Tab-separated table of C-alpha atoms and ligand atoms in Angstrom:
chain	number	residue	atom	x	y	z
A	30	MET	CA	9.592	67.572	13.269
A	31	PRO	CA	10.772	68.223	9.727
A	32	GLN	CA	10.041	64.980	7.864
A	33	GLU	CA	13.419	64.837	6.215
A	34	CYS	CA	15.466	65.489	9.371
A	35	ILE	CA	17.742	62.500	9.904
A	36	PHE	CA	18.463	63.351	13.540
A	37	CYS	CA	14.740	63.679	14.327
A	38	LYS	CA	14.355	60.188	12.860
A	39	ILE	CA	17.186	58.938	15.051
A	40	SER	CA	15.722	60.519	18.186
A	41	ALA	CA	12.281	59.083	17.311
A	42	LYS	CA	13.919	55.637	16.895
A	43	GLU	CA	12.797	55.452	13.274
A	44	ILE	CA	16.465	54.938	12.410
A	45	PRO	CA	18.289	52.671	14.885
A	46	VAL	CA	21.676	53.747	16.232
A	47	PRO	CA	23.953	52.348	18.934
A	48	VAL	CA	22.882	54.498	21.863
A	49	ILE	CA	25.755	55.716	23.992
A	50	TYR	CA	23.647	57.847	26.307
A	51	GLU	CA	19.962	58.730	26.407
A	52	ASP	CA	17.563	60.520	28.695
A	53	GLU	CA	14.294	62.394	28.323
A	54	TYR	CA	15.940	65.330	26.553
A	55	ILE	CA	19.019	64.175	24.665
A	56	ILE	CA	20.561	61.211	22.905
A	57	ALA	CA	24.198	60.438	22.063
A	58	PHE	CA	25.367	58.057	19.344
A	59	PRO	CA	28.479	57.431	17.232
A	60	ASP	CA	29.049	59.565	14.135
A	61	ILE	CA	28.554	57.444	11.012
A	62	LYS	CA	31.775	58.882	9.503
A	63	PRO	CA	34.153	59.244	12.450
A	64	ALA	CA	36.762	62.009	12.242
A	65	ALA	CA	38.642	60.704	15.284
A	66	PRO	CA	39.031	57.373	17.125
A	67	VAL	CA	36.121	58.505	19.320
A	68	HIS	CA	33.465	60.595	17.574
A	69	VAL	CA	30.101	60.844	19.247
A	70	LEU	CA	27.196	63.145	18.446
A	71	VAL	CA	24.965	64.560	21.162
A	72	ILE	CA	21.593	65.901	20.042
A	73	PRO	CA	18.545	67.340	21.752
A	74	LYS	CA	15.476	65.221	21.020
A	75	LYS	CA	13.669	68.471	20.227
A	76	HIS	CA	14.322	69.748	16.700
A	77	ILE	CA	16.357	72.938	16.826
A	78	ALA	CA	18.073	73.755	13.503
A	79	ASN	CA	21.196	75.368	14.946
A	80	LEU	CA	22.502	77.542	17.768
A	81	LEU	CA	20.985	80.641	16.177
A	82	GLU	CA	17.509	79.176	16.589
A	83	LEU	CA	17.739	78.804	20.359
A	84	THR	CA	15.127	80.650	22.394
A	85	SER	CA	14.752	81.426	26.073
A	86	ASP	CA	12.704	78.193	26.315
A	87	ASP	CA	15.904	76.246	25.623
A	88	ILE	CA	18.066	77.598	28.465
A	89	MET	CA	17.455	74.628	30.753
A	90	LEU	CA	17.987	72.212	27.888
A	91	MET	CA	21.329	73.816	26.994
A	92	GLY	CA	22.457	73.615	30.609
A	93	HIS	CA	21.461	69.970	30.612
A	94	VAL	CA	23.411	69.268	27.413
A	95	LEU	CA	26.576	70.967	28.608
A	96	SER	CA	26.489	69.415	32.053
A	97	THR	CA	25.844	65.929	30.619
A	98	ILE	CA	28.565	66.014	27.952
A	99	PRO	CA	31.423	65.682	30.484
A	100	LYS	CA	29.681	62.605	31.904
A	101	ILE	CA	29.368	61.102	28.418
A	102	ALA	CA	33.018	61.953	27.666
A	103	THR	CA	34.068	60.294	30.912
A	104	LYS	CA	32.059	57.190	30.004
A	105	LEU	CA	33.875	57.187	26.660
A	106	GLY	CA	37.250	57.185	28.425
A	107	LEU	CA	38.138	60.737	27.404
A	108	ALA	CA	38.409	62.377	30.823
A	109	GLU	CA	42.109	61.804	31.337
A	110	ASP	CA	43.501	62.987	28.001
A	111	GLY	CA	40.682	65.346	27.075
A	112	PHE	CA	38.580	65.874	24.007
A	113	ARG	CA	37.228	68.497	21.635
A	114	LEU	CA	33.621	69.707	21.579
A	115	VAL	CA	32.385	71.183	18.296
A	116	VAL	CA	29.126	72.782	17.203
A	117	ASN	CA	29.267	73.535	13.482
A	118	THR	CA	26.813	76.310	12.695
A	119	LYS	CA	25.416	77.020	9.208
A	120	ASP	CA	27.485	77.048	6.029
A	121	ASN	CA	30.710	78.696	7.161
A	122	GLY	CA	30.739	76.507	10.236
A	123	GLY	CA	30.497	73.403	8.073
A	124	GLN	CA	27.069	72.311	9.313
A	125	THR	CA	25.617	69.572	7.112
A	126	VAL	CA	22.804	68.250	9.306
A	127	HIS	CA	20.446	71.017	10.310
A	128	HIS	CA	19.461	69.646	13.698
A	129	LEU	CA	21.584	71.084	16.516
A	130	HIS	CA	24.320	68.702	17.629
A	131	TRP	CA	27.564	68.614	19.545
A	132	HIS	CA	30.505	66.597	18.250
A	133	ILE	CA	32.587	64.953	20.982
A	134	LEU	CA	35.955	64.152	19.386
A	135	GLY	CA	38.700	62.299	21.177
A	136	GLY	CA	41.240	59.526	21.221
A	137	ARG	CA	43.920	61.546	19.440
A	138	PHE	CA	45.575	64.968	19.652
A	139	MET	CA	43.513	67.639	17.904
A	140	THR	CA	45.320	70.297	15.914
A	141	TRP	CA	44.481	73.987	15.975
A	142	PRO	CA	43.401	75.982	14.001
A	143	PRO	CA	40.725	73.718	12.520
A	144	GLY	CA	40.470	73.352	8.767
B	216	5GP	P1	27.831	68.580	10.835
B	216	5GP	O1	28.642	68.524	9.584
B	216	5GP	O2	26.413	69.009	10.544
B	216	5GP	O3	28.450	69.359	11.958
B	216	5GP	O4	27.793	67.107	11.389
B	216	5GP	C1	26.906	66.154	10.951
B	216	5GP	C2	27.510	64.817	11.295
B	216	5GP	O5	26.497	63.856	11.220
B	216	5GP	C3	28.624	64.386	10.331
B	216	5GP	O6	29.829	64.196	11.071
B	216	5GP	C4	28.082	63.096	9.730
B	216	5GP	O7	29.091	62.122	9.552
B	216	5GP	C5	27.039	62.668	10.730
B	216	5GP	N1	25.917	61.939	10.166
B	216	5GP	C6	25.222	62.260	9.053
B	216	5GP	N2	24.225	61.377	8.857
B	216	5GP	C7	24.309	60.480	9.867
B	216	5GP	C8	23.557	59.308	10.199
B	216	5GP	O8	22.608	58.928	9.515
B	216	5GP	N3	23.934	58.639	11.313
B	216	5GP	C9	24.980	59.046	12.084
B	216	5GP	N4	25.263	58.295	13.155
B	216	5GP	N5	25.719	60.135	11.803
B	216	5GP	C10	25.383	60.841	10.706
B	217	ZN	ZN1	15.509	67.394	13.564
């Protein structure tokens, strides 16, 4: 893992976070600077910089992430009113942490288009 990667440190438990969901492959925790009443990050434990770095080895992992996110959202109370799922990718996408992650945003109405 890249030594300076904050999300690798979180997944390795070097930096403690309130764990919302965890299994062998992924971990979910609250965003430190929430942009909505509910703002949870879901990350693979494996370091992948962004969506563009995915390989065929990651297909099962991606299926696992996307099939687990609705369960996490339900646990967060977002199933009835819905939520937004965001994957910022590189500079134009607004990515600031270069370890692949999904933002689950909920608890308020989300406007479109995004800023
Ligand atoms: P990005 O801008 O890369 O899509 O999202 C990175 C997110 O990680 C931001 O929303 C930011 O607030 C969050 N973040 C950055 N550092 C930390 C941290 O140390 N702990 C937690 N829980 N969230 C972080
Ligand atoms: Zn990482």
